[in-house]
C-alpha cells in the first residue's frame, strides 16, 4: 500500500516552502533597502556638515585656515551622538586640520575630485560612513583646491535601518499569517465537497444503490458520475439476480406442488392402479424438475465461470453435423423435420470450447423442438464468408410477439407460451455461451412465419497439421 | 608672596595626607582615578565611596586638565576613571573612542543634557562667577553684569589698571573654554577682552591662584572664576565678594568617564555610578561646593537651589559635539591669535 498523503499537509508544505523561499528573498531585499534608506537619510547630514565646513574655509595670507564651525560638528554627530571625524588636506598634500587619521586612499581622493562621494569605511575597528568633496577656494595669493572629508559612526544608521527592517519584517510576518489563515480557510472550503461525499457514502446502507445527489464542484462531478454508474450497474445486476431467484423459486414450486397434490391424492386411495398412475406422474414430474434444476445449475455455472480457458480451434461444420445426426436418432425428433444447411466454405474453423458450443447447439435444437408444433421444419444453418460465419437455427413455427423478441434470452422467458414443458432457460444458456465467445444471440421473426435465432463468430486459421 | 607659598605648602601637605589616608585602606582591587579636581574638595565623596567599598583600593591622582588629558591618551598605563573640568577635551576623548559606555540605571536616568553617548557624564554644576574685593565697592559701583564690567573697565580704568585678573586661555583648558563660550554667546565679549587688555589684565592658570591674588590685594576684580571654589573661599574671606552675573552665567560641569582600557573596569563603573547615584550626589550637595545636578537631591549645593537663588539665567556649557570644535587646533590657533590682537587693540594712545 502506498504511503498515505494528506492534501492538507501537502498544501501546507508547499506554502511553507514558498513562504520560506520568498521570505528569505524579501527579507534580504528589505534589509538592503532599509540600509540604503537609512544611508540616504543620514548622508544628508554628512552633506550639510561638509558644506558648512567648506563655507568656513578661508585663505588669508596664502595659508588655509578654518574656524571649525561648531554647528557642523553637531550636525555630523546627529541626535544619535555619533563619533565625528573630519579631515582636510590641501591638494598639495599638506594637512590643514583633522581630528582623526582617516583611511583616505588616493583612489578615494581621485573620486572626490569628480564630485561629492559617500562611502563606507572602517576606522578604529568600527564601521564608519565617510563623505568627501573637493572645495575650490580662491584667495588673493593661492588658488588651491582642498579635499574635505567628514564622517561619523554608523550607530544611528544601524538603529534606523533596524527600525525600517523591523517594520518590513513585521509587515511580512503579518502577511504570512494572513495568507496562512486564508489558505487554511480556502483548504477547509475546498475540501468540504470531499467531506460531503465521504459523509454521503458513509451514510448509505449496504443495499442502497440509488444515485448520489450531491452538489459538488465541476472537478468532482466526474467522480460522482462514475460512482453513480457503478451503483447503477450494481442495481441492474442485483435486480437480475433477484428476478432469477424469484423465477427459479416459482419454477421449482409449481412441479413440487404438483408432486404433493398427486401423492396426497394417491394416498387417499387403496387402489394399486391409482398408485401406479400417481407414481408414473411423479416420475415424469421429477424428471422435468430434475432437468430444470440441471439447466439452472448450468446457467449459473456459465455465468460464474471465468474467461474461456479450454479454447481451441474446432471445425464447426463437423460439430453441427455430428449433433444433427445425434438428434435425428432421438425419439423427440420424430415429429419434426430437422435439416442441416452448410452454406459456408468448409471446413469452418472457429475458436471455441467444444463442450460449450455443443451445449449451445443442443439447447437451440431442443428449444426449437419444444416451441414449434409437430411437423414444423427446423433448419440448422451455417453461412458466411472467409472472415465470419453465422450460425443460425430457423423454424416455420408461430414465432413470437415483436415486443417479446428482446426478452427471449432472459431466464424463464417463454414468449407467453405456457403450453410446453420447457424451462425457459434454453435461450438464456445459449446467450451466455455466445457471450463467452464474444458474440450475441440475435432473435428475429421470419417472414412469413417462424423464428430465427443466430450468432456470428469469427473464423480462425486451421490448427497446424490438423487442417488435412 | 610668602603667604601664597605658605598656602601652597598647606595644600600640598593636605594632599599628601589625603593620599596617605586612602593608602591605608588596602583592598584586593585597585581603582586609578586621574582627575582635574582638587582632592580636598571632593574628599567627602571619595571617603563615602571607600567606606562603601572597602575592597577597592582608591588611587586618586589630582592633576591639571592638560595632564589628565595626556595621561588618558597614554596607551601604556591607562587609568580607570578620568575626571576633568576641561569639557571639550573630555568630549574629544570620548569622540576618539577612549571612553566606554556605562551600563547602569544611574547612567540611564541621568539627564540627557548632562551626558554624551552614555559615556561621559557631567556630574557637577559649577557656576562661573565674578569676584571682587570689598574695597572696590568704595570706589565704583560693583559689577553685576558683563555690561557693568565693561563699563567699569572703560570708566574706571585708572583704578583697575593692573588689578583685574582672569583665567588664562593659554594655560588652562577651562579658561579657554569659558572665553570661547563667551565669544559664542555674544561678539561683545571681544569688547570686554579688549577693555581688559587696555586695563593690563593679569591671567592665572587656576581659580585658586586668582582667589589668592584677590585676598593678597594684588587684584581687585576677578572675571570667570569657578563659583564652586570662590564661594568656599568667600566664606572664610569676608573681604571677597562673589557675584553671579545677572545677565548670564556660564555653568561648567566636571565630566567623568570610564576609560575604554580601564584595568579595573568593574570598580571604575561602580565609582562613576556612585558619582551619579543619589547618595553620591547627596554628599556632593551637602559636603562639597560642587553642586549636585540631580533634582531629587536636597542640600545647600544643588543646581535647583542655585537656580532659585540667581534666577534662570544659568547657561550650562552644552555637552554636545559643538565642544569638539574648541579643541580643533586650527580654531584654537585662530582664537588665540584674535585674543592677542584684541588685547592689544585698545592700547592707550597716550602711552
Short mmCIF file of N, CA and C in Angstrom, two decimals, chain A residues 313-326 340-342 344-350 354 357-358 361 380 382 391 466-468:
data_model
loop_
_atom_site.label_atom_id
_atom_site.label_comp_id
_atom_site.label_asym_id
_atom_site.label_seq_id
_atom_site.Cartn_x
_atom_site.Cartn_y
_atom_site.Cartn_z
N UNK A 313 -9.08 -24.23 -31.60
CA UNK A 313 -9.73 -24.24 -32.92
C UNK A 313 -10.53 -25.53 -33.10
N UNK A 314 -11.75 -25.37 -33.60
CA UNK A 314 -12.53 -26.59 -33.87
C UNK A 314 -13.35 -26.39 -35.16
N UNK A 315 -13.66 -27.48 -35.77
CA UNK A 315 -14.39 -27.41 -37.04
C UNK A 315 -15.87 -27.37 -36.74
N UNK A 316 -16.47 -26.21 -36.95
CA UNK A 316 -17.86 -26.00 -36.54
C UNK A 316 -18.83 -26.84 -37.40
N UNK A 317 -18.53 -26.91 -38.68
CA UNK A 317 -19.43 -27.67 -39.56
C UNK A 317 -19.46 -29.15 -39.19
N UNK A 318 -18.29 -29.62 -38.78
CA UNK A 318 -18.17 -31.02 -38.35
C UNK A 318 -19.03 -31.27 -37.12
N UNK A 319 -18.90 -30.33 -36.18
CA UNK A 319 -19.64 -30.44 -34.92
C UNK A 319 -21.14 -30.43 -35.18
N UNK A 320 -21.57 -29.52 -36.05
CA UNK A 320 -23.01 -29.41 -36.34
C UNK A 320 -23.53 -30.69 -37.00
N UNK A 321 -22.71 -31.22 -37.81
CA UNK A 321 -23.11 -32.46 -38.49
C UNK A 321 -23.32 -33.58 -37.48
N UNK A 322 -22.36 -33.70 -36.57
CA UNK A 322 -22.44 -34.74 -35.53
C UNK A 322 -23.71 -34.60 -34.73
N UNK A 323 -24.00 -33.36 -34.32
CA UNK A 323 -25.14 -33.14 -33.42
C UNK A 323 -26.47 -33.38 -34.16
N UNK A 324 -26.48 -32.95 -35.41
CA UNK A 324 -27.71 -33.15 -36.17
C UNK A 324 -28.02 -34.66 -36.30
N UNK A 325 -26.97 -35.40 -36.56
CA UNK A 325 -27.14 -36.86 -36.68
C UNK A 325 -27.59 -37.43 -35.33
N UNK A 326 -26.99 -36.94 -34.30
CA UNK A 326 -27.33 -37.38 -32.96
C UNK A 326 -28.80 -37.17 -32.68
N UNK A 340 -30.03 -29.75 -42.10
CA UNK A 340 -28.75 -29.08 -41.92
C UNK A 340 -28.36 -28.40 -43.21
N UNK A 341 -27.94 -27.11 -43.14
CA UNK A 341 -27.55 -26.39 -44.36
C UNK A 341 -26.22 -25.71 -44.13
N UNK A 342 -25.11 -26.31 -44.65
CA UNK A 342 -23.79 -25.69 -44.54
C UNK A 342 -23.58 -24.89 -45.81
N UNK A 344 -21.33 -22.29 -46.05
CA UNK A 344 -20.05 -21.56 -45.99
C UNK A 344 -18.96 -22.45 -46.52
N UNK A 345 -17.86 -21.86 -47.00
CA UNK A 345 -16.74 -22.70 -47.47
C UNK A 345 -16.21 -23.56 -46.34
N UNK A 346 -16.30 -24.90 -46.50
CA UNK A 346 -15.91 -25.83 -45.44
C UNK A 346 -14.44 -26.19 -45.61
N UNK A 347 -13.72 -26.59 -44.58
CA UNK A 347 -14.18 -26.64 -43.18
C UNK A 347 -14.18 -25.27 -42.53
N UNK A 348 -15.11 -25.12 -41.61
CA UNK A 348 -15.23 -23.83 -40.91
C UNK A 348 -14.56 -23.96 -39.54
N UNK A 349 -13.40 -23.26 -39.42
CA UNK A 349 -12.67 -23.32 -38.13
C UNK A 349 -13.00 -22.09 -37.31
N UNK A 350 -13.37 -22.32 -36.06
CA UNK A 350 -13.57 -21.20 -35.14
C UNK A 350 -12.86 -21.51 -33.82
N UNK A 354 -15.32 -26.67 -26.99
CA UNK A 354 -16.10 -27.73 -27.65
C UNK A 354 -17.37 -28.04 -26.87
N UNK A 357 -20.01 -25.11 -27.07
CA UNK A 357 -20.70 -24.98 -28.35
C UNK A 357 -21.67 -26.17 -28.55
N UNK A 358 -21.28 -27.29 -28.05
CA UNK A 358 -22.18 -28.45 -28.11
C UNK A 358 -23.46 -28.19 -27.32
N UNK A 361 -25.65 -25.71 -29.19
CA UNK A 361 -26.42 -26.30 -30.29
C UNK A 361 -27.56 -27.17 -29.74
N UNK A 380 -30.89 -26.16 -39.29
CA UNK A 380 -29.65 -25.67 -38.68
C UNK A 380 -28.75 -25.23 -39.82
N UNK A 382 -25.38 -22.84 -41.50
CA UNK A 382 -24.09 -22.18 -41.28
C UNK A 382 -23.76 -21.43 -42.55
N UNK A 391 -24.03 -18.73 -37.42
CA UNK A 391 -24.69 -19.99 -37.07
C UNK A 391 -26.14 -19.65 -36.76
N UNK A 466 -3.56 -29.98 -38.48
CA UNK A 466 -4.90 -30.51 -38.27
C UNK A 466 -5.81 -30.21 -39.45
N UNK A 467 -5.28 -29.38 -40.38
CA UNK A 467 -6.14 -28.94 -41.48
C UNK A 467 -6.44 -30.06 -42.45
N UNK A 468 -5.50 -30.95 -42.63
CA UNK A 468 -5.65 -32.04 -43.60
C UNK A 468 -6.63 -33.02 -43.10
#
